[in-house]
Amino acid sequence: MSSESITQKRPSALYSIFAFKCPRCRQHKLFEKSNPYNLKYLFTMYKECPKCGQPFELEVGFYWGAMYVGYALSSGISLVGFFLLWQGFKINGDLALTIDIIVAILLMPFIFRLSRSIWLHAFFKSEKN
């Protein structure tokens, strides 16, 4: 075991999910381009982790389940956001809904990637140091 691996602190699973890192080594990124708002590369993922070799797709259609995760995330964010605007800030319901829809559209690329990251982390175990 090298001194580098001893002194290097391992990122947490939560950090790894939100930073879109490999679920196994938690070092390398899942997506080829880091910016989810670069829509040309929104879907472009590595086939496997260049650092540890972990494949990122078990089978064809593996990420279909991530749609359910994305649906739950976007629904939760939208409901909380709407009620916070409507009741918390006392904004008119129509305006609160409009703002909520705009925010939901703007968050779509981030939620897409986050749902894939969560789905992937649910199926792959991390390496132990």
PDB file of C-alpha atoms in Angstrom:
ATOM      1  CA  MET A   1       0.000   0.000   0.000  1.00  0.00           C
ATOM      2  CA  SER A   2       1.573   3.303  -1.041  1.00  0.00           C
ATOM      3  CA  SER A   3       1.844   6.293   1.260  1.00  0.00           C
ATOM      4  CA  GLU A   4      -0.296   8.257  -1.202  1.00  0.00           C
ATOM      5  CA  SER A   5      -3.267   5.919  -0.736  1.00  0.00           C
ATOM      6  CA  ILE A   6      -2.855   6.051   3.051  1.00  0.00           C
ATOM      7  CA  THR A   7      -2.855   9.833   3.256  1.00  0.00           C
ATOM      8  CA  GLN A   8      -5.542  10.409   0.626  1.00  0.00           C
ATOM      9  CA  LYS A   9      -8.985  10.743   2.205  1.00  0.00           C
ATOM     10  CA  ARG A  10     -11.737   8.803   0.453  1.00  0.00           C
ATOM     11  CA  PRO A  11     -14.686  10.883  -0.781  1.00  0.00           C
ATOM     12  CA  SER A  12     -18.064  10.063   0.739  1.00  0.00           C
ATOM     13  CA  ALA A  13     -20.797   8.307  -1.219  1.00  0.00           C
ATOM     14  CA  LEU A  14     -22.955  11.435  -1.063  1.00  0.00           C
ATOM     15  CA  TYR A  15     -20.146  13.549  -2.500  1.00  0.00           C
ATOM     16  CA  SER A  16     -19.568  10.926  -5.176  1.00  0.00           C
ATOM     17  CA  ILE A  17     -23.244  10.987  -6.194  1.00  0.00           C
ATOM     18  CA  PHE A  18     -23.493  14.788  -6.420  1.00  0.00           C
ATOM     19  CA  ALA A  19     -20.074  15.184  -8.059  1.00  0.00           C
ATOM     20  CA  PHE A  20     -21.002  12.508 -10.641  1.00  0.00           C
ATOM     21  CA  LYS A  21     -18.037  10.285  -9.763  1.00  0.00           C
ATOM     22  CA  CYS A  22     -17.509   6.541 -10.253  1.00  0.00           C
ATOM     23  CA  PRO A  23     -19.380   4.575  -7.548  1.00  0.00           C
ATOM     24  CA  ARG A  24     -16.502   2.123  -7.122  1.00  0.00           C
ATOM     25  CA  CYS A  25     -13.334   4.235  -6.897  1.00  0.00           C
ATOM     26  CA  ARG A  26     -15.099   7.587  -6.360  1.00  0.00           C
ATOM     27  CA  GLN A  27     -12.261   9.284  -8.231  1.00  0.00           C
ATOM     28  CA  HIS A  28     -13.120   9.535 -11.927  1.00  0.00           C
ATOM     29  CA  LYS A  29     -16.130  11.289 -13.403  1.00  0.00           C
ATOM     30  CA  LEU A  30     -19.092   9.485 -14.970  1.00  0.00           C
ATOM     31  CA  PHE A  31     -19.726  11.957 -17.782  1.00  0.00           C
ATOM     32  CA  GLU A  32     -17.214  13.019 -20.412  1.00  0.00           C
ATOM     33  CA  LYS A  33     -18.059  16.704 -19.988  1.00  0.00           C
ATOM     34  CA  SER A  34     -18.639  18.062 -16.487  1.00  0.00           C
ATOM     35  CA  ASN A  35     -21.152  20.779 -17.357  1.00  0.00           C
ATOM     36  CA  PRO A  36     -24.695  19.325 -17.525  1.00  0.00           C
ATOM     37  CA  TYR A  37     -25.855  22.468 -19.320  1.00  0.00           C
ATOM     38  CA  ASN A  38     -23.648  21.739 -22.313  1.00  0.00           C
ATOM     39  CA  LEU A  39     -26.610  20.014 -23.940  1.00  0.00           C
ATOM     40  CA  LYS A  40     -24.556  18.611 -26.813  1.00  0.00           C
ATOM     41  CA  TYR A  41     -22.800  16.333 -24.289  1.00  0.00           C
ATOM     42  CA  LEU A  42     -25.624  15.858 -21.764  1.00  0.00           C
ATOM     43  CA  PHE A  43     -25.957  12.107 -22.435  1.00  0.00           C
ATOM     44  CA  THR A  44     -22.273  11.345 -23.101  1.00  0.00           C
ATOM     45  CA  MET A  45     -21.015   8.960 -20.409  1.00  0.00           C
ATOM     46  CA  TYR A  46     -17.890   6.864 -20.271  1.00  0.00           C
ATOM     47  CA  LYS A  47     -18.565   3.184 -21.015  1.00  0.00           C
ATOM     48  CA  GLU A  48     -16.408   2.290 -18.020  1.00  0.00           C
ATOM     49  CA  CYS A  49     -14.315   4.090 -15.440  1.00  0.00           C
ATOM     50  CA  PRO A  50     -10.883   4.885 -16.906  1.00  0.00           C
ATOM     51  CA  LYS A  51      -9.351   4.598 -13.417  1.00  0.00           C
ATOM     52  CA  CYS A  52     -10.780   1.338 -11.990  1.00  0.00           C
ATOM     53  CA  GLY A  53     -12.464  -0.276 -15.032  1.00  0.00           C
ATOM     54  CA  GLN A  54     -15.960  -0.364 -13.474  1.00  0.00           C
ATOM     55  CA  PRO A  55     -18.514  -0.673 -16.302  1.00  0.00           C
ATOM     56  CA  PHE A  56     -21.203   1.997 -16.127  1.00  0.00           C
ATOM     57  CA  GLU A  57     -23.896   0.007 -17.937  1.00  0.00           C
ATOM     58  CA  LEU A  58     -24.818  -3.521 -16.891  1.00  0.00           C
ATOM     59  CA  GLU A  59     -27.165  -4.190 -19.794  1.00  0.00           C
ATOM     60  CA  VAL A  60     -29.087  -2.468 -22.546  1.00  0.00           C
ATOM     61  CA  GLY A  61     -31.737  -0.258 -20.958  1.00  0.00           C
ATOM     62  CA  PHE A  62     -29.952  -0.184 -17.588  1.00  0.00           C
ATOM     63  CA  TYR A  63     -30.798   3.497 -17.041  1.00  0.00           C
ATOM     64  CA  TRP A  64     -34.556   3.127 -17.567  1.00  0.00           C
ATOM     65  CA  GLY A  65     -34.886   2.893 -13.793  1.00  0.00           C
ATOM     66  CA  ALA A  66     -33.110   6.231 -13.467  1.00  0.00           C
ATOM     67  CA  MET A  67     -36.197   7.796 -15.049  1.00  0.00           C
ATOM     68  CA  TYR A  68     -38.169   6.897 -11.931  1.00  0.00           C
ATOM     69  CA  VAL A  69     -35.473   8.430  -9.744  1.00  0.00           C
ATOM     70  CA  GLY A  70     -35.553  11.583 -11.900  1.00  0.00           C
ATOM     71  CA  TYR A  71     -39.331  11.685 -11.718  1.00  0.00           C
ATOM     72  CA  ALA A  72     -39.247  11.435  -7.917  1.00  0.00           C
ATOM     73  CA  LEU A  73     -36.555  14.114  -7.646  1.00  0.00           C
ATOM     74  CA  SER A  74     -38.242  16.572 -10.002  1.00  0.00           C
ATOM     75  CA  SER A  75     -41.682  15.986  -8.466  1.00  0.00           C
ATOM     76  CA  GLY A  76     -40.364  16.507  -4.955  1.00  0.00           C
ATOM     77  CA  ILE A  77     -38.441  19.643  -5.880  1.00  0.00           C
ATOM     78  CA  SER A  78     -41.433  21.051  -7.772  1.00  0.00           C
ATOM     79  CA  LEU A  79     -43.923  20.361  -4.981  1.00  0.00           C
ATOM     80  CA  VAL A  80     -41.690  21.787  -2.262  1.00  0.00           C
ATOM     81  CA  GLY A  81     -40.786  24.765  -4.448  1.00  0.00           C
ATOM     82  CA  PHE A  82     -44.384  25.542  -5.313  1.00  0.00           C
ATOM     83  CA  PHE A  83     -45.634  25.369  -1.724  1.00  0.00           C
ATOM     84  CA  LEU A  84     -42.648  27.372  -0.499  1.00  0.00           C
ATOM     85  CA  LEU A  85     -43.357  30.125  -3.035  1.00  0.00           C
ATOM     86  CA  TRP A  86     -47.119  30.018  -2.553  1.00  0.00           C
ATOM     87  CA  GLN A  87     -47.377  29.698   1.229  1.00  0.00           C
ATOM     88  CA  GLY A  88     -43.912  30.688   2.458  1.00  0.00           C
ATOM     89  CA  PHE A  89     -43.424  33.789   0.338  1.00  0.00           C
ATOM     90  CA  LYS A  90     -47.163  34.409  -0.199  1.00  0.00           C
ATOM     91  CA  ILE A  91     -46.783  34.629  -3.984  1.00  0.00           C
ATOM     92  CA  ASN A  92     -49.930  34.370  -6.104  1.00  0.00           C
ATOM     93  CA  GLY A  93     -50.607  30.723  -7.067  1.00  0.00           C
ATOM     94  CA  ASP A  94     -50.403  31.369 -10.812  1.00  0.00           C
ATOM     95  CA  LEU A  95     -47.085  33.196 -10.495  1.00  0.00           C
ATOM     96  CA  ALA A  96     -45.736  30.538  -8.103  1.00  0.00           C
ATOM     97  CA  LEU A  97     -46.655  27.820 -10.611  1.00  0.00           C
ATOM     98  CA  THR A  98     -45.022  29.746 -13.468  1.00  0.00           C
ATOM     99  CA  ILE A  99     -41.808  30.228 -11.485  1.00  0.00           C
ATOM    100  CA  ASP A 100     -41.892  26.576 -10.449  1.00  0.00           C
ATOM    101  CA  ILE A 101     -42.242  25.392 -14.064  1.00  0.00           C
ATOM    102  CA  ILE A 102     -39.348  27.611 -15.189  1.00  0.00           C
ATOM    103  CA  VAL A 103     -37.122  26.332 -12.373  1.00  0.00           C
ATOM    104  CA  ALA A 104     -38.076  22.719 -13.189  1.00  0.00           C
ATOM    105  CA  ILE A 105     -37.117  23.221 -16.843  1.00  0.00           C
ATOM    106  CA  LEU A 106     -33.810  24.820 -15.857  1.00  0.00           C
ATOM    107  CA  LEU A 107     -33.008  21.960 -13.468  1.00  0.00           C
ATOM    108  CA  MET A 108     -33.766  19.200 -16.016  1.00  0.00           C
ATOM    109  CA  PRO A 109     -30.153  18.601 -17.191  1.00  0.00           C
ATOM    110  CA  PHE A 110     -28.839  18.516 -13.617  1.00  0.00           C
ATOM    111  CA  ILE A 111     -31.636  16.194 -12.434  1.00  0.00           C
ATOM    112  CA  PHE A 112     -31.061  13.919 -15.442  1.00  0.00           C
ATOM    113  CA  ARG A 113     -27.420  13.442 -14.499  1.00  0.00           C
ATOM    114  CA  LEU A 114     -28.137  13.235 -10.782  1.00  0.00           C
ATOM    115  CA  SER A 115     -30.726  10.496 -11.315  1.00  0.00           C
ATOM    116  CA  ARG A 116     -28.242   8.469 -13.378  1.00  0.00           C
ATOM    117  CA  SER A 117     -25.608   8.923 -10.703  1.00  0.00           C
ATOM    118  CA  ILE A 118     -27.994   7.817  -7.939  1.00  0.00           C
ATOM    119  CA  TRP A 119     -29.129   4.818  -9.983  1.00  0.00           C
ATOM    120  CA  LEU A 120     -25.562   3.760 -10.699  1.00  0.00           C
ATOM    121  CA  HIS A 121     -24.527   4.124  -7.054  1.00  0.00           C
ATOM    122  CA  ALA A 122     -27.479   1.981  -6.003  1.00  0.00           C
ATOM    123  CA  PHE A 123     -26.164  -0.973  -8.026  1.00  0.00           C
ATOM    124  CA  PHE A 124     -22.395  -0.817  -7.605  1.00  0.00           C
ATOM    125  CA  LYS A 125     -20.387  -1.215  -4.443  1.00  0.00           C
ATOM    126  CA  SER A 126     -17.472   0.978  -3.519  1.00  0.00           C
ATOM    127  CA  GLU A 127     -13.920  -0.309  -3.135  1.00  0.00           C
ATOM    128  CA  LYS A 128     -12.644  -0.553   0.407  1.00  0.00           C
ATOM    129  CA  ASN A 129      -9.329   1.140   1.133  1.00  0.00           C
TER     130      ASN A 129
END
